Amino acid sequence: MAVYKQIMTVEDFEAFTQLPENVDRLFEFIGGEVVEVPSNPYSSSVSSILNFFLHQWMRDNHVAGHITGEAGGYRVSGARYAPDVAFISKASPPELAHEGYNPNPPDLAVEVVSPTDSEKDLRLKIANYLAAGTVVWALYPQTKEIEVYAPGEPVKVLDEKGTL
């Protein structure tokens, strides 16, 4: 659901998100439009499970970095996104932003796709993530499929028996 239909600048977006009535709400800046990220308990549950397994994989493989959930925002190719799950290496930067959107894009962004998500917005986000060098997983819980996008590689579609 777009809050504003007119195109605005990143600076206007950041000022908008800091308004007193908006500080407790989650927004993305997609294609010049402000999009409020609605609460979705089912997608949040799927994200939490994935978050757990990514943390476990990082621990078991001694990978240094940060995992964020849907409240973690990132600057990506001039946009502002809040992926459902994201990984960013401690090498870039070693510390996450304490307010606003993290200045660097994540190394991995996971979008848990719900029936109410805009396909157009999702495709635009994937293209911008790829342009920023981010690997993207578009997870479709309803069909139990995941699309894996990596910069410079063809998309891979995995079902529930596939391995990431």
mmCIF file of C-alpha atoms in Angstrom:
data_model
loop_
_atom_site.group_PDB
_atom_site.id
_atom_site.type_symbol
_atom_site.label_atom_id
_atom_site.label_comp_id
_atom_site.label_asym_id
_atom_site.label_seq_id
_atom_site.Cartn_x
_atom_site.Cartn_y
_atom_site.Cartn_z
ATOM 1 C CA MET A 1 0.000 0.000 0.000
ATOM 2 C CA ALA A 2 1.654 3.255 -1.101
ATOM 3 C CA VAL A 3 1.225 6.103 1.318
ATOM 4 C CA TYR A 4 2.191 8.749 -1.219
ATOM 5 C CA LYS A 5 1.592 8.365 -4.937
ATOM 6 C CA GLN A 6 3.740 11.320 -5.945
ATOM 7 C CA ILE A 7 7.447 10.805 -6.414
ATOM 8 C CA MET A 8 9.531 12.181 -3.567
ATOM 9 C CA THR A 9 13.227 12.435 -2.839
ATOM 10 C CA VAL A 10 15.145 10.311 -0.361
ATOM 11 C CA GLU A 11 15.533 13.394 1.819
ATOM 12 C CA ASP A 12 11.751 13.937 1.822
ATOM 13 C CA PHE A 13 11.258 10.266 2.693
ATOM 14 C CA GLU A 14 13.666 10.420 5.619
ATOM 15 C CA ALA A 15 11.968 13.573 6.936
ATOM 16 C CA PHE A 16 8.571 11.862 6.547
ATOM 17 C CA THR A 17 9.674 8.829 8.581
ATOM 18 C CA GLN A 18 10.867 11.111 11.393
ATOM 19 C CA LEU A 19 7.500 12.833 11.833
ATOM 20 C CA PRO A 20 6.072 12.115 15.318
ATOM 21 C CA GLU A 21 3.120 10.191 13.864
ATOM 22 C CA ASN A 22 5.466 7.946 11.852
ATOM 23 C CA VAL A 23 8.364 7.100 14.165
ATOM 24 C CA ASP A 24 6.758 3.842 15.348
ATOM 25 C CA ARG A 25 5.757 2.713 11.844
ATOM 26 C CA LEU A 26 7.858 0.816 9.292
ATOM 27 C CA PHE A 27 8.225 2.210 5.773
ATOM 28 C CA GLU A 28 10.096 1.368 2.606
ATOM 29 C CA PHE A 29 11.029 3.788 -0.168
ATOM 30 C CA ILE A 30 10.382 1.943 -3.443
ATOM 31 C CA GLY A 31 10.560 3.618 -6.825
ATOM 32 C CA GLY A 32 10.181 7.078 -5.298
ATOM 33 C CA GLU A 33 7.048 6.142 -3.312
ATOM 34 C CA VAL A 34 6.572 5.639 0.406
ATOM 35 C CA VAL A 35 5.244 2.167 1.168
ATOM 36 C CA GLU A 36 4.143 1.222 4.660
ATOM 37 C CA VAL A 37 5.157 -2.314 5.573
ATOM 38 C CA PRO A 38 2.040 -3.876 7.067
ATOM 39 C CA SER A 39 2.116 -6.233 10.013
ATOM 40 C CA ASN A 40 1.825 -9.854 8.893
ATOM 41 C CA PRO A 41 2.099 -12.440 11.693
ATOM 42 C CA TYR A 42 2.427 -15.418 9.310
ATOM 43 C CA SER A 43 5.284 -13.877 7.306
ATOM 44 C CA SER A 44 6.903 -12.777 10.555
ATOM 45 C CA SER A 45 6.754 -16.365 11.849
ATOM 46 C CA VAL A 46 8.358 -17.713 8.652
ATOM 47 C CA SER A 47 11.032 -15.004 8.893
ATOM 48 C CA SER A 48 11.746 -15.861 12.524
ATOM 49 C CA ILE A 49 12.320 -19.520 11.677
ATOM 50 C CA LEU A 50 14.680 -18.586 8.850
ATOM 51 C CA ASN A 51 16.428 -16.079 11.126
ATOM 52 C CA PHE A 52 17.044 -18.885 13.664
ATOM 53 C CA PHE A 53 18.528 -21.241 11.074
ATOM 54 C CA LEU A 54 20.752 -18.515 9.584
ATOM 55 C CA HIS A 55 22.099 -17.714 13.069
ATOM 56 C CA GLN A 56 22.740 -21.400 13.655
ATOM 57 C CA TRP A 57 24.538 -21.730 10.282
ATOM 58 C CA MET A 58 26.678 -18.662 11.057
ATOM 59 C CA ARG A 59 27.655 -20.098 14.440
ATOM 60 C CA ASP A 60 28.418 -23.563 13.065
ATOM 61 C CA ASN A 61 30.489 -22.144 10.183
ATOM 62 C CA HIS A 62 32.201 -19.370 12.186
ATOM 63 C CA VAL A 63 30.787 -16.620 9.972
ATOM 64 C CA ALA A 64 31.032 -13.113 11.448
ATOM 65 C CA GLY A 65 28.140 -10.814 10.681
ATOM 66 C CA HIS A 66 24.713 -9.573 11.665
ATOM 67 C CA ILE A 67 21.249 -10.952 10.996
ATOM 68 C CA THR A 68 18.343 -8.513 11.087
ATOM 69 C CA GLY A 69 14.588 -9.003 10.941
ATOM 70 C CA GLU A 70 11.815 -7.016 9.309
ATOM 71 C CA ALA A 71 12.512 -3.967 11.481
ATOM 72 C CA GLY A 72 16.059 -3.674 10.123
ATOM 73 C CA GLY A 73 16.234 -1.194 7.263
ATOM 74 C CA TYR A 74 18.917 -0.749 4.611
ATOM 75 C CA ARG A 75 19.915 1.828 2.016
ATOM 76 C CA VAL A 76 19.930 0.045 -1.328
ATOM 77 C CA SER A 77 20.629 1.750 -4.661
ATOM 78 C CA GLY A 78 19.079 5.036 -3.491
ATOM 79 C CA ALA A 79 16.031 3.294 -2.006
ATOM 80 C CA ARG A 80 15.196 2.286 1.571
ATOM 81 C CA TYR A 81 14.189 -1.339 2.145
ATOM 82 C CA ALA A 82 13.235 -3.437 5.155
ATOM 83 C CA PRO A 83 13.834 -7.066 4.153
ATOM 84 C CA ASP A 84 12.123 -9.720 6.251
ATOM 85 C CA VAL A 85 15.536 -11.221 7.035
ATOM 86 C CA ALA A 86 18.948 -9.891 6.082
ATOM 87 C CA PHE A 87 22.599 -10.772 6.607
ATOM 88 C CA ILE A 88 25.419 -8.269 6.508
ATOM 89 C CA SER A 89 29.045 -9.212 6.998
ATOM 90 C CA LYS A 90 30.903 -7.634 9.908
ATOM 91 C CA ALA A 91 33.398 -6.417 7.303
ATOM 92 C CA SER A 92 30.876 -3.852 6.011
ATOM 93 C CA PRO A 93 30.541 -2.147 8.522
ATOM 94 C CA PRO A 94 31.436 -4.019 11.704
ATOM 95 C CA GLU A 95 28.637 -2.212 13.603
ATOM 96 C CA LEU A 96 25.013 -1.796 12.537
ATOM 97 C CA ALA A 97 23.378 1.639 12.475
ATOM 98 C CA HIS A 98 21.638 2.471 15.759
ATOM 99 C CA GLU A 99 18.955 4.574 14.083
ATOM 100 C CA GLY A 100 17.534 5.060 10.627
ATOM 101 C CA TYR A 101 18.489 2.774 7.762
ATOM 102 C CA ASN A 102 21.812 0.950 7.689
ATOM 103 C CA PRO A 103 24.077 2.852 5.271
ATOM 104 C CA ASN A 104 25.266 -0.279 3.435
ATOM 105 C CA PRO A 105 23.052 -2.804 1.646
ATOM 106 C CA PRO A 106 22.910 -6.313 3.086
ATOM 107 C CA ASP A 107 24.907 -9.174 1.590
ATOM 108 C CA LEU A 108 21.738 -11.298 1.661
ATOM 109 C CA ALA A 109 18.129 -10.054 1.660
ATOM 110 C CA VAL A 110 15.182 -12.386 2.171
ATOM 111 C CA GLU A 111 11.711 -11.271 1.160
ATOM 112 C CA VAL A 112 8.913 -13.486 2.484
ATOM 113 C CA VAL A 113 6.244 -12.923 -0.159
ATOM 114 C CA SER A 114 2.653 -12.729 1.013
ATOM 115 C CA PRO A 115 -0.465 -12.553 -1.188
ATOM 116 C CA THR A 116 -0.833 -8.824 -0.462
ATOM 117 C CA ASP A 117 2.685 -7.922 -1.649
ATOM 118 C CA SER A 118 2.964 -5.960 -4.875
ATOM 119 C CA GLU A 119 4.707 -8.031 -7.559
ATOM 120 C CA LYS A 120 5.882 -4.802 -9.225
ATOM 121 C CA ASP A 121 7.477 -3.547 -6.002
ATOM 122 C CA LEU A 122 9.076 -6.937 -5.361
ATOM 123 C CA ARG A 123 10.646 -7.033 -8.852
ATOM 124 C CA LEU A 124 11.945 -3.471 -8.465
ATOM 125 C CA LYS A 125 13.442 -4.328 -5.074
ATOM 126 C CA ILE A 126 15.122 -7.457 -6.475
ATOM 127 C CA ALA A 127 16.634 -5.460 -9.352
ATOM 128 C CA ASN A 128 17.963 -2.800 -6.974
ATOM 129 C CA TYR A 129 19.333 -5.373 -4.544
ATOM 130 C CA LEU A 130 21.154 -7.107 -7.412
ATOM 131 C CA ALA A 131 22.548 -3.777 -8.644
ATOM 132 C CA ALA A 132 23.946 -3.238 -5.137
ATOM 133 C CA GLY A 133 25.590 -6.692 -5.126
ATOM 134 C CA THR A 134 23.064 -8.284 -2.765
ATOM 135 C CA VAL A 135 21.946 -11.902 -3.045
ATOM 136 C CA VAL A 136 18.149 -12.132 -2.778
ATOM 137 C CA TRP A 137 15.902 -14.959 -1.689
ATOM 138 C CA ALA A 138 12.218 -14.456 -2.573
ATOM 139 C CA LEU A 139 10.456 -16.990 -0.387
ATOM 140 C CA TYR A 140 6.905 -18.019 -1.282
ATOM 141 C CA PRO A 141 5.445 -19.853 1.762
ATOM 142 C CA GLN A 142 2.154 -20.681 0.006
ATOM 143 C CA THR A 143 3.831 -22.693 -2.776
ATOM 144 C CA LYS A 144 6.877 -23.696 -0.678
ATOM 145 C CA GLU A 145 9.261 -22.324 -3.290
ATOM 146 C CA ILE A 146 12.156 -19.931 -3.122
ATOM 147 C CA GLU A 147 13.682 -17.913 -5.941
ATOM 148 C CA VAL A 148 17.411 -17.353 -5.501
ATOM 149 C CA TYR A 149 18.887 -14.302 -7.221
ATOM 150 C CA ALA A 150 22.627 -13.640 -7.287
ATOM 151 C CA PRO A 151 24.320 -10.830 -9.211
ATOM 152 C CA GLY A 152 25.395 -12.016 -12.664
ATOM 153 C CA GLU A 153 23.761 -15.452 -12.346
ATOM 154 C CA PRO A 154 20.505 -16.910 -13.639
ATOM 155 C CA VAL A 155 17.685 -17.210 -11.128
ATOM 156 C CA LYS A 156 17.317 -20.563 -9.389
ATOM 157 C CA VAL A 157 13.942 -21.843 -8.192
ATOM 158 C CA LEU A 158 13.998 -24.362 -5.363
ATOM 159 C CA ASP A 159 11.173 -26.305 -3.790
ATOM 160 C CA GLU A 160 11.050 -27.523 -0.195
ATOM 161 C CA LYS A 161 13.513 -30.334 -1.012
ATOM 162 C CA GLY A 162 16.132 -27.922 -2.400
ATOM 163 C CA THR A 163 19.263 -26.816 -0.587
ATOM 164 C CA LEU A 164 20.279 -23.213 -0.131
#
